[in-house]
Amino acid sequence: MSEALTIGRMAEALGVTTHTLRYYEQAGLIRPVSRSQAGHRLHSPADIEWLRFVMRLKATGMPIAQMQAFAALRAKGNRTAAERRALLIEHRQAVVEALQQWQANLAAIEEKILAYDAMVRTSDMTDDKANPQPSKDRPWPTTPPTTQTTTATHGDGTNSKKSTARPASA
């Protein structure tokens, strides 16, 4: 085997932990590897490429059971190419559907950002009191405030009125 990699170097090259690599081996995602005289796992450069692909499958949401099925087919050689292709076509469809959902979610977020941009521009140009439309994102009183008027009689016999707005009682 040319340029064998220890589990530590393999983990470093892939950006994963050695625990993850041991799990992948136990789960059957990595072919059994050779060992050094000291019993250390020795991986080939081809193992790196295979695991990068497995990690892409994982990152795109392929369940572990499907990854295991794919790895088992791969271990059987080229005679399973059609079955592996079918698994990848099925997974590609799931990825496309997930991507469409992500794009719809992104569009909704962008729409909300544009709405907030408009609110910010409006609030920059006008006072909050001049904008009678409440924001859907903040609570707004459902009943208008009550106005209380008091009348004071002065010593000279004149009256003055004072109006005070108070929140409506719940």
CSV table of C-alpha atoms in Angstrom, one decimal:
chain,number,residue,atom,x,y,z
A,1,MET,CA,0.0,0.0,0.0
A,2,SER,CA,1.6,3.3,-1.0
A,3,GLU,CA,1.5,6.1,1.5
A,4,ALA,CA,-0.6,4.5,4.2
A,5,LEU,CA,-2.3,6.8,6.6
A,6,THR,CA,-2.8,6.3,10.3
A,7,ILE,CA,-6.3,6.9,11.7
A,8,GLY,CA,-5.0,10.2,13.2
A,9,ARG,CA,-3.7,11.5,9.8
A,10,MET,CA,-6.9,10.2,8.1
A,11,ALA,CA,-9.1,12.0,10.6
A,12,GLU,CA,-7.0,15.2,10.2
A,13,ALA,CA,-7.2,15.0,6.4
A,14,LEU,CA,-11.0,14.7,6.5
A,15,GLY,CA,-11.7,17.1,9.4
A,16,VAL,CA,-13.4,14.5,11.5
A,17,THR,CA,-12.5,12.7,14.8
A,18,THR,CA,-10.8,9.4,15.1
A,19,HIS,CA,-14.0,8.3,16.9
A,20,THR,CA,-16.0,9.1,13.8
A,21,LEU,CA,-13.7,7.0,11.6
A,22,ARG,CA,-14.0,4.1,14.0
A,23,TYR,CA,-17.7,4.4,13.9
A,24,TYR,CA,-17.7,4.5,10.1
A,25,GLU,CA,-15.6,1.3,10.1
A,26,GLN,CA,-17.9,-0.4,12.7
A,27,ALA,CA,-21.0,0.7,10.6
A,28,GLY,CA,-19.5,-0.9,7.5
A,29,LEU,CA,-19.0,2.4,5.7
A,30,ILE,CA,-15.2,1.7,5.4
A,31,ARG,CA,-13.8,-1.5,4.1
A,32,PRO,CA,-11.7,-3.4,6.7
A,33,VAL,CA,-8.3,-1.8,6.7
A,34,SER,CA,-4.9,-3.3,7.1
A,35,ARG,CA,-3.0,-2.8,10.4
A,36,SER,CA,0.6,-1.9,11.2
A,37,GLN,CA,2.7,-4.3,13.2
A,38,ALA,CA,1.7,-2.3,16.3
A,39,GLY,CA,-2.0,-2.9,15.4
A,40,HIS,CA,-2.7,0.7,14.2
A,41,ARG,CA,-5.2,1.1,11.4
A,42,LEU,CA,-3.6,2.0,8.0
A,43,HIS,CA,-5.8,3.7,5.5
A,44,SER,CA,-5.1,4.2,1.8
A,45,PRO,CA,-5.4,7.5,-0.1
A,46,ALA,CA,-8.4,5.8,-1.9
A,47,ASP,CA,-10.1,5.6,1.5
A,48,ILE,CA,-9.9,9.4,1.8
A,49,GLU,CA,-11.7,9.9,-1.5
A,50,TRP,CA,-14.4,7.3,-0.5
A,51,LEU,CA,-15.0,8.9,2.9
A,52,ARG,CA,-15.2,12.3,1.3
A,53,PHE,CA,-18.0,10.9,-0.8
A,54,VAL,CA,-19.7,9.3,2.2
A,55,MET,CA,-19.5,12.6,4.1
A,56,ARG,CA,-21.2,14.3,1.1
A,57,LEU,CA,-24.0,11.7,1.3
A,58,LYS,CA,-24.3,12.4,5.0
A,59,ALA,CA,-24.3,16.2,4.5
A,60,THR,CA,-27.1,15.9,1.9
A,61,GLY,CA,-29.3,13.9,4.3
A,62,MET,CA,-28.8,10.3,3.2
A,63,PRO,CA,-29.8,8.0,6.1
A,64,ILE,CA,-27.0,5.8,7.6
A,65,ALA,CA,-28.9,2.7,6.5
A,66,GLN,CA,-28.8,3.8,2.8
A,67,MET,CA,-25.1,4.7,3.1
A,68,GLN,CA,-24.5,1.2,4.5
A,69,ALA,CA,-26.5,-0.3,1.6
A,70,PHE,CA,-24.4,1.7,-0.8
A,71,ALA,CA,-21.1,0.7,0.8
A,72,ALA,CA,-22.2,-3.0,0.8
A,73,LEU,CA,-22.9,-2.8,-2.9
A,74,ARG,CA,-19.6,-1.0,-3.5
A,75,ALA,CA,-17.8,-3.8,-1.8
A,76,LYS,CA,-19.3,-6.3,-4.3
A,77,GLY,CA,-17.6,-4.5,-7.2
A,78,ASN,CA,-18.6,-3.3,-10.6
A,79,ARG,CA,-21.4,-5.8,-11.0
A,80,THR,CA,-23.5,-3.6,-8.6
A,81,ALA,CA,-23.0,-0.4,-10.6
A,82,ALA,CA,-26.6,-0.3,-11.8
A,83,GLU,CA,-27.9,-0.7,-8.2
A,84,ARG,CA,-25.6,2.0,-6.9
A,85,ARG,CA,-26.7,4.3,-9.7
A,86,ALA,CA,-30.3,3.8,-8.8
A,87,LEU,CA,-29.6,4.6,-5.1
A,88,LEU,CA,-27.8,7.8,-6.2
A,89,ILE,CA,-30.7,8.8,-8.5
A,90,GLU,CA,-33.2,8.3,-5.7
A,91,HIS,CA,-31.0,10.3,-3.3
A,92,ARG,CA,-30.5,13.0,-5.9
A,93,GLN,CA,-34.2,13.5,-6.1
A,94,ALA,CA,-34.4,13.8,-2.3
A,95,VAL,CA,-31.6,16.4,-2.5
A,96,VAL,CA,-33.4,18.4,-5.2
A,97,GLU,CA,-36.6,18.4,-3.2
A,98,ALA,CA,-34.8,19.5,-0.1
A,99,LEU,CA,-33.0,22.2,-2.1
A,100,GLN,CA,-36.3,23.5,-3.4
A,101,GLN,CA,-37.6,23.7,0.1
A,102,TRP,CA,-34.5,25.6,1.2
A,103,GLN,CA,-35.0,28.0,-1.7
A,104,ALA,CA,-38.6,28.6,-0.8
A,105,ASN,CA,-37.6,29.2,2.8
A,106,LEU,CA,-34.8,31.6,1.7
A,107,ALA,CA,-37.3,33.5,-0.5
A,108,ALA,CA,-39.6,33.9,2.5
A,109,ILE,CA,-36.7,35.2,4.6
A,110,GLU,CA,-35.7,37.6,1.8
A,111,GLU,CA,-39.3,38.8,1.5
A,112,LYS,CA,-39.4,39.5,5.3
A,113,ILE,CA,-36.1,41.4,5.1
A,114,LEU,CA,-37.6,43.6,2.3
A,115,ALA,CA,-40.6,44.3,4.4
A,116,TYR,CA,-38.4,45.3,7.3
A,117,ASP,CA,-36.3,47.5,4.9
A,118,ALA,CA,-39.6,49.3,4.0
A,119,MET,CA,-40.5,49.7,7.6
A,120,VAL,CA,-37.1,51.1,8.4
A,121,ARG,CA,-37.3,53.6,5.5
A,122,THR,CA,-40.8,54.6,6.6
A,123,SER,CA,-39.8,55.1,10.2
A,124,ASP,CA,-36.8,57.1,9.1
A,125,MET,CA,-39.1,59.5,7.1
A,126,THR,CA,-42.0,59.7,9.6
A,127,ASP,CA,-42.7,59.7,13.2
A,128,ASP,CA,-44.1,56.5,14.7
A,129,LYS,CA,-47.3,58.4,15.5
A,130,ALA,CA,-47.8,59.3,11.8
A,131,ASN,CA,-47.7,55.6,10.9
A,132,PRO,CA,-51.0,54.2,12.2
A,133,GLN,CA,-50.4,50.6,10.9
A,134,PRO,CA,-49.2,48.4,13.7
A,135,SER,CA,-46.3,46.0,13.0
A,136,LYS,CA,-47.3,42.4,12.9
A,137,ASP,CA,-44.2,41.5,14.9
A,138,ARG,CA,-45.0,43.6,18.0
A,139,PRO,CA,-47.9,43.7,20.3
A,140,TRP,CA,-50.4,46.4,19.7
A,141,PRO,CA,-53.2,47.4,22.0
A,142,THR,CA,-56.6,46.0,20.9
A,143,THR,CA,-58.6,48.7,22.6
A,144,PRO,CA,-57.9,52.4,22.3
A,145,PRO,CA,-56.8,54.3,25.3
A,146,THR,CA,-59.4,56.1,27.3
A,147,THR,CA,-59.4,59.9,27.7
A,148,GLN,CA,-60.2,61.4,31.1
A,149,THR,CA,-61.2,65.0,31.2
A,150,THR,CA,-60.9,67.0,34.5
A,151,THR,CA,-62.3,70.4,35.1
A,152,ALA,CA,-60.7,72.8,37.5
A,153,THR,CA,-62.5,75.9,38.9
A,154,HIS,CA,-60.2,78.7,39.7
A,155,GLY,CA,-60.6,81.3,42.4
A,156,ASP,CA,-61.6,83.9,39.9
A,157,GLY,CA,-64.5,81.7,38.8
A,158,THR,CA,-63.0,80.5,35.5
A,159,ASN,CA,-62.8,76.9,34.5
A,160,SER,CA,-60.0,75.0,32.8
A,161,LYS,CA,-60.2,71.6,31.3
A,162,LYS,CA,-57.3,69.1,31.1
A,163,SER,CA,-57.5,65.8,29.1
A,164,THR,CA,-55.3,62.9,30.0
A,165,ALA,CA,-55.0,59.7,27.9
A,166,ARG,CA,-54.8,56.5,29.9
A,167,PRO,CA,-54.5,53.0,28.8
A,168,ALA,CA,-57.8,51.1,28.7
A,169,SER,CA,-58.2,48.7,31.6
A,170,ALA,CA,-58.1,45.1,30.6
